[in-house]
Amino acid sequence: MSLTLLALDTSTEACSVALLHHGEKTHLDEVAQRSHTKRILPMVDEILAQSGLRLNQLDALVFGRGPGSFTGVRVGTGITQGLALGADLPVIPVSDLAAMAQAAYELHQAEQVITAIDARMNEVYFAQFKGEKVRSEFGEFLQWNEVIAEQVCSPEQAIAQLQANRTQGDWLNVGTGWAAYEALTKTPFGKISAIQLPSALYMLSLAVPAWYNRQYVKAVDVEPVYLRNEVTWKKLPGRE
């Protein structure tokens, strides 16, 4: 079976779409802070037109379900639901942090990855992943296991958890958080890479085994992951 998937992500200041068709991947990536709503649908139209496809010819939609900015994750969720409902497509949600780990593997062959995206307010979206090669009837793929579960926390809390785990050795650090906060800049665990933000391109690699393992949902059941929606409200003046 030739699988055709379209992935999109608006969870951070990056805005991206990617297509898997006939075993080949194409993608469009932009930095589109505050203009995701204007850019994402034209980008979807462009990548489908390049391949001569219509939306209803896809097998499924893939989307970055967060963590990320409240607005960005909400935009991605709403656009995905609208497209999936209109074309009667299932949806494969993908973690943005796991997608960055996948990028580290595909670009640098890293199988031990620490992700930290700047979440503002002296916090980062943070997780630690270790890859495990898995063989299945659908082929071999890298499965990302959480050593430290994805969360939003201060840079100091991230460092404390890594130290508690006695993290050392060949780890690759990805995300904007490493350069954004002095605590992380001064205390790298392994090598800091140039990978800054998630991309829909690497979500495709995670979505393929998810598809074959039937890990998809109906459009109406799509749920975003904000991680700190309650925390944000608590930090606003006058909010308890």
mmCIF file of C-alpha atoms in Angstrom:
data_model
loop_
_atom_site.group_PDB
_atom_site.id
_atom_site.type_symbol
_atom_site.label_atom_id
_atom_site.label_comp_id
_atom_site.label_asym_id
_atom_site.label_seq_id
_atom_site.Cartn_x
_atom_site.Cartn_y
_atom_site.Cartn_z
ATOM 1 C CA MET A 1 0.000 0.000 0.000
ATOM 2 C CA SER A 2 1.345 3.430 -0.967
ATOM 3 C CA LEU A 3 0.653 5.725 1.980
ATOM 4 C CA THR A 4 -0.193 9.404 1.399
ATOM 5 C CA LEU A 5 -0.019 11.694 4.426
ATOM 6 C CA LEU A 6 -0.162 15.464 4.834
ATOM 7 C CA ALA A 7 1.350 16.967 7.992
ATOM 8 C CA LEU A 8 0.984 20.518 9.283
ATOM 9 C CA ASP A 9 2.311 22.373 12.297
ATOM 10 C CA THR A 10 1.697 25.841 13.741
ATOM 11 C CA SER A 11 2.531 25.199 17.400
ATOM 12 C CA THR A 12 5.528 27.555 17.537
ATOM 13 C CA GLU A 13 6.661 30.563 15.526
ATOM 14 C CA ALA A 14 7.491 28.052 12.789
ATOM 15 C CA CYS A 15 4.762 27.247 10.278
ATOM 16 C CA SER A 16 5.202 24.133 8.154
ATOM 17 C CA VAL A 17 3.499 21.566 5.951
ATOM 18 C CA ALA A 18 4.869 18.309 4.573
ATOM 19 C CA LEU A 19 3.602 15.614 2.237
ATOM 20 C CA LEU A 20 4.433 11.925 1.947
ATOM 21 C CA HIS A 21 3.368 10.583 -1.455
ATOM 22 C CA HIS A 22 4.689 7.583 -3.408
ATOM 23 C CA GLY A 23 7.405 7.203 -0.784
ATOM 24 C CA GLU A 24 8.763 10.722 -1.315
ATOM 25 C CA LYS A 25 8.576 13.695 1.039
ATOM 26 C CA THR A 26 8.151 17.347 0.132
ATOM 27 C CA HIS A 27 7.809 20.208 2.596
ATOM 28 C CA LEU A 28 7.390 23.952 3.056
ATOM 29 C CA ASP A 29 8.717 25.729 6.142
ATOM 30 C CA GLU A 30 8.399 29.362 7.161
ATOM 31 C CA VAL A 31 8.871 31.443 10.263
ATOM 32 C CA ALA A 32 5.449 33.068 10.429
ATOM 33 C CA GLN A 33 5.012 34.478 13.897
ATOM 34 C CA ARG A 34 1.486 35.867 14.371
ATOM 35 C CA SER A 35 0.517 35.064 10.768
ATOM 36 C CA HIS A 36 -0.121 31.308 10.957
ATOM 37 C CA THR A 37 -3.807 31.735 10.205
ATOM 38 C CA LYS A 38 -2.967 33.559 6.967
ATOM 39 C CA ARG A 39 -0.191 31.245 5.820
ATOM 40 C CA ILE A 40 -1.065 27.665 6.724
ATOM 41 C CA LEU A 41 -3.955 27.072 4.295
ATOM 42 C CA PRO A 42 -2.138 28.603 1.283
ATOM 43 C CA MET A 43 0.838 26.400 2.145
ATOM 44 C CA VAL A 44 -1.426 23.330 2.253
ATOM 45 C CA ASP A 45 -2.925 24.292 -1.127
ATOM 46 C CA GLU A 46 0.541 24.843 -2.601
ATOM 47 C CA ILE A 47 2.022 21.511 -1.561
ATOM 48 C CA LEU A 48 -1.059 19.585 -2.729
ATOM 49 C CA ALA A 49 -1.052 21.423 -6.066
ATOM 50 C CA GLN A 50 2.636 20.622 -6.580
ATOM 51 C CA SER A 51 1.801 16.918 -6.337
ATOM 52 C CA GLY A 52 -1.479 17.111 -8.238
ATOM 53 C CA LEU A 53 -3.435 15.845 -5.247
ATOM 54 C CA ARG A 54 -6.772 16.740 -3.721
ATOM 55 C CA LEU A 55 -7.357 16.632 0.001
ATOM 56 C CA ASN A 56 -9.728 13.660 -0.232
ATOM 57 C CA GLN A 57 -6.979 11.592 -1.872
ATOM 58 C CA LEU A 58 -4.971 11.551 1.352
ATOM 59 C CA ASP A 59 -5.015 8.605 3.723
ATOM 60 C CA ALA A 60 -4.767 10.825 6.799
ATOM 61 C CA LEU A 61 -3.823 14.224 8.168
ATOM 62 C CA VAL A 62 -0.964 14.606 10.625
ATOM 63 C CA PHE A 63 -0.631 17.584 12.930
ATOM 64 C CA GLY A 64 1.639 18.960 15.638
ATOM 65 C CA ARG A 65 -0.605 18.711 18.693
ATOM 66 C CA GLY A 66 1.784 20.662 20.916
ATOM 67 C CA PRO A 67 3.199 21.571 23.251
ATOM 68 C CA GLY A 68 3.555 25.112 22.032
ATOM 69 C CA SER A 69 1.985 28.533 22.248
ATOM 70 C CA PHE A 70 -1.703 28.548 23.144
ATOM 71 C CA THR A 71 -2.639 30.425 19.968
ATOM 72 C CA GLY A 72 -0.412 28.348 17.705
ATOM 73 C CA VAL A 73 -1.628 24.999 19.009
ATOM 74 C CA ARG A 74 -5.240 26.179 18.850
ATOM 75 C CA VAL A 75 -4.816 27.325 15.221
ATOM 76 C CA GLY A 76 -3.267 24.005 14.210
ATOM 77 C CA THR A 77 -5.986 22.025 15.940
ATOM 78 C CA GLY A 78 -8.804 24.050 14.381
ATOM 79 C CA ILE A 79 -7.365 23.948 10.856
ATOM 80 C CA THR A 80 -6.725 20.203 11.118
ATOM 81 C CA GLN A 81 -10.251 19.499 12.336
ATOM 82 C CA GLY A 82 -11.773 21.620 9.574
ATOM 83 C CA LEU A 83 -9.761 19.948 6.819
ATOM 84 C CA ALA A 84 -10.300 16.442 8.214
ATOM 85 C CA LEU A 85 -14.043 16.898 8.634
ATOM 86 C CA GLY A 86 -14.396 18.348 5.146
ATOM 87 C CA ALA A 87 -12.523 15.476 3.495
ATOM 88 C CA ASP A 88 -13.593 12.742 5.931
ATOM 89 C CA LEU A 89 -10.013 11.923 6.960
ATOM 90 C CA PRO A 90 -8.592 10.390 10.123
ATOM 91 C CA VAL A 91 -6.029 12.425 12.084
ATOM 92 C CA ILE A 92 -2.662 11.403 13.551
ATOM 93 C CA PRO A 93 -1.584 13.720 16.399
ATOM 94 C CA VAL A 94 2.185 14.039 16.876
ATOM 95 C CA SER A 95 4.166 15.565 19.738
ATOM 96 C CA ASP A 96 6.150 18.610 18.636
ATOM 97 C CA LEU A 97 8.954 17.663 21.006
ATOM 98 C CA ALA A 98 9.119 14.104 19.643
ATOM 99 C CA ALA A 99 9.222 15.581 16.132
ATOM 100 C CA MET A 100 12.315 17.546 17.131
ATOM 101 C CA ALA A 101 13.896 14.381 18.465
ATOM 102 C CA GLN A 102 13.140 12.748 15.111
ATOM 103 C CA ALA A 103 14.815 15.663 13.330
ATOM 104 C CA ALA A 104 17.907 15.114 15.484
ATOM 105 C CA TYR A 105 17.942 11.469 14.426
ATOM 106 C CA GLU A 106 17.448 12.099 10.713
ATOM 107 C CA LEU A 107 19.912 14.992 10.525
ATOM 108 C CA HIS A 108 22.549 13.884 13.043
ATOM 109 C CA GLN A 109 21.810 10.187 13.745
ATOM 110 C CA ALA A 110 21.185 11.115 17.388
ATOM 111 C CA GLU A 111 19.233 8.554 19.401
ATOM 112 C CA GLN A 112 19.466 10.406 22.735
ATOM 113 C CA VAL A 113 17.844 13.826 22.607
ATOM 114 C CA ILE A 114 16.915 16.551 25.102
ATOM 115 C CA THR A 115 14.369 19.081 23.858
ATOM 116 C CA ALA A 116 13.831 22.565 25.267
ATOM 117 C CA ILE A 117 11.713 25.124 23.405
ATOM 118 C CA ASP A 118 11.467 28.633 24.828
ATOM 119 C CA ALA A 119 7.954 28.927 26.319
ATOM 120 C CA ARG A 120 8.454 32.538 27.515
ATOM 121 C CA MET A 121 7.820 33.596 31.140
ATOM 122 C CA ASN A 122 11.117 31.940 32.153
ATOM 123 C CA GLU A 123 9.873 28.493 31.152
ATOM 124 C CA VAL A 124 10.633 25.866 28.527
ATOM 125 C CA TYR A 125 8.709 23.038 26.896
ATOM 126 C CA PHE A 126 10.986 20.252 27.943
ATOM 127 C CA ALA A 127 11.448 16.488 27.522
ATOM 128 C CA GLN A 128 14.186 13.901 27.352
ATOM 129 C CA PHE A 129 13.948 11.100 24.787
ATOM 130 C CA LYS A 130 15.809 7.911 24.041
ATOM 131 C CA GLY A 131 15.306 6.170 20.724
ATOM 132 C CA GLU A 132 14.741 2.448 20.358
ATOM 133 C CA LYS A 133 14.834 0.705 17.004
ATOM 134 C CA VAL A 134 11.730 -1.395 16.525
ATOM 135 C CA ARG A 135 11.131 -4.002 13.846
ATOM 136 C CA SER A 136 7.600 -4.691 12.693
ATOM 137 C CA GLU A 137 5.819 -6.188 9.737
ATOM 138 C CA PHE A 138 5.799 -2.679 8.278
ATOM 139 C CA GLY A 139 9.561 -2.226 8.513
ATOM 140 C CA GLU A 140 12.058 -0.794 11.007
ATOM 141 C CA PHE A 141 11.518 2.537 12.708
ATOM 142 C CA LEU A 142 12.818 4.488 15.685
ATOM 143 C CA GLN A 143 10.447 4.631 18.631
ATOM 144 C CA TRP A 144 10.976 7.542 21.023
ATOM 145 C CA ASN A 145 10.658 6.661 24.701
ATOM 146 C CA GLU A 146 10.381 9.438 27.266
ATOM 147 C CA VAL A 147 13.158 9.397 29.868
ATOM 148 C CA ILE A 148 11.637 12.588 31.282
ATOM 149 C CA ALA A 149 8.015 13.211 30.284
ATOM 150 C CA GLU A 150 7.186 16.337 28.278
ATOM 151 C CA GLN A 151 6.293 19.262 30.499
ATOM 152 C CA VAL A 152 6.561 23.008 30.919
ATOM 153 C CA CYS A 153 9.011 24.075 33.616
ATOM 154 C CA SER A 154 11.722 26.572 34.472
ATOM 155 C CA PRO A 155 15.221 26.033 33.050
ATOM 156 C CA GLU A 156 16.416 25.355 36.601
ATOM 157 C CA GLN A 157 13.784 22.639 37.074
ATOM 158 C CA ALA A 158 14.826 21.042 33.780
ATOM 159 C CA ILE A 159 18.463 21.018 34.871
ATOM 160 C CA ALA A 160 17.567 19.543 38.265
ATOM 161 C CA GLN A 161 15.683 16.666 36.622
ATOM 162 C CA LEU A 162 18.542 15.943 34.236
ATOM 163 C CA GLN A 163 21.006 15.971 37.117
ATOM 164 C CA ALA A 164 18.758 13.684 39.157
ATOM 165 C CA ASN A 165 18.804 11.235 36.240
ATOM 166 C CA ARG A 166 22.600 11.510 36.135
ATOM 167 C CA THR A 167 22.368 12.513 32.493
ATOM 168 C CA GLN A 168 25.736 12.305 30.815
ATOM 169 C CA GLY A 169 27.299 11.095 27.623
ATOM 170 C CA ASP A 170 26.202 11.397 24.034
ATOM 171 C CA TRP A 171 23.033 13.528 24.215
ATOM 172 C CA LEU A 172 21.988 16.079 21.600
ATOM 173 C CA ASN A 173 20.238 19.239 22.835
ATOM 174 C CA VAL A 174 17.651 20.741 20.462
ATOM 175 C CA GLY A 175 15.307 23.728 20.658
ATOM 176 C CA THR A 176 15.326 27.476 21.204
ATOM 177 C CA GLY A 177 15.393 27.097 24.986
ATOM 178 C CA TRP A 178 19.119 26.318 25.167
ATOM 179 C CA ALA A 179 20.105 29.749 23.847
ATOM 180 C CA ALA A 180 17.204 31.648 25.430
ATOM 181 C CA TYR A 181 18.120 31.049 29.070
ATOM 182 C CA GLU A 182 21.527 31.498 30.644
ATOM 183 C CA ALA A 183 21.032 28.564 32.996
ATOM 184 C CA LEU A 184 20.709 26.168 30.058
ATOM 185 C CA THR A 185 23.439 27.855 28.032
ATOM 186 C CA LYS A 186 25.889 27.393 30.884
ATOM 187 C CA THR A 187 24.775 23.848 31.702
ATOM 188 C CA PRO A 188 24.462 21.923 28.439
ATOM 189 C CA PHE A 189 24.000 18.179 28.681
ATOM 190 C CA GLY A 190 25.832 16.921 25.636
ATOM 191 C CA LYS A 191 26.058 18.881 22.407
ATOM 192 C CA ILE A 192 23.785 21.797 21.478
ATOM 193 C CA SER A 193 22.534 21.441 17.900
ATOM 194 C CA ALA A 194 21.303 23.972 15.354
ATOM 195 C CA ILE A 195 17.793 22.455 15.386
ATOM 196 C CA GLN A 196 15.639 25.227 16.830
ATOM 197 C CA LEU A 197 11.958 24.529 16.115
ATOM 198 C CA PRO A 198 9.730 21.599 15.083
ATOM 199 C CA SER A 199 8.892 20.903 11.450
ATOM 200 C CA ALA A 200 6.035 18.973 9.869
ATOM 201 C CA LEU A 201 8.626 17.131 7.748
ATOM 202 C CA TYR A 202 9.793 15.028 10.698
ATOM 203 C CA MET A 203 6.249 14.428 11.889
ATOM 204 C CA LEU A 204 5.738 12.255 8.810
ATOM 205 C CA SER A 205 8.327 9.748 10.031
ATOM 206 C CA LEU A 206 6.494 9.430 13.348
ATOM 207 C CA ALA A 207 3.101 9.223 11.667
ATOM 208 C CA VAL A 208 3.886 6.252 9.402
ATOM 209 C CA PRO A 209 4.188 3.627 12.171
ATOM 210 C CA ALA A 210 1.287 5.311 13.987
ATOM 211 C CA TRP A 211 -0.862 4.807 10.881
ATOM 212 C CA TYR A 212 -0.013 1.133 10.537
ATOM 213 C CA ASN A 213 -0.635 0.622 14.258
ATOM 214 C CA ARG A 214 -4.026 2.365 13.893
ATOM 215 C CA GLN A 215 -3.011 5.158 16.251
ATOM 216 C CA TYR A 216 -5.250 7.757 14.664
ATOM 217 C CA VAL A 217 -8.433 9.503 15.763
ATOM 218 C CA LYS A 218 -11.548 10.996 14.235
ATOM 219 C CA ALA A 219 -11.491 14.719 13.543
ATOM 220 C CA VAL A 220 -14.012 15.406 16.304
ATOM 221 C CA ASP A 221 -11.764 13.655 18.827
ATOM 222 C CA VAL A 222 -8.630 15.701 18.104
ATOM 223 C CA GLU A 223 -7.188 17.159 21.313
ATOM 224 C CA PRO A 224 -4.413 19.754 21.565
ATOM 225 C CA VAL A 225 -1.699 19.605 24.230
ATOM 226 C CA TYR A 226 -0.989 22.993 25.788
ATOM 227 C CA LEU A 227 0.736 21.741 28.978
ATOM 228 C CA ARG A 228 0.397 25.069 30.720
ATOM 229 C CA ASN A 229 -2.989 26.519 29.843
ATOM 230 C CA GLU A 230 -3.856 26.710 33.543
ATOM 231 C CA VAL A 231 -0.418 27.977 34.527
ATOM 232 C CA THR A 232 -0.648 30.861 32.057
ATOM 233 C CA TRP A 233 -3.897 32.067 33.581
ATOM 234 C CA LYS A 234 -2.510 31.842 37.092
ATOM 235 C CA LYS A 235 0.412 34.070 36.183
ATOM 236 C CA LEU A 236 -1.687 36.877 34.754
ATOM 237 C CA PRO A 237 -2.290 39.838 37.094
ATOM 238 C CA GLY A 238 -5.427 39.380 39.166
ATOM 239 C CA ARG A 239 -5.778 35.679 38.305
ATOM 240 C CA GLU A 240 -5.784 33.048 41.034
#
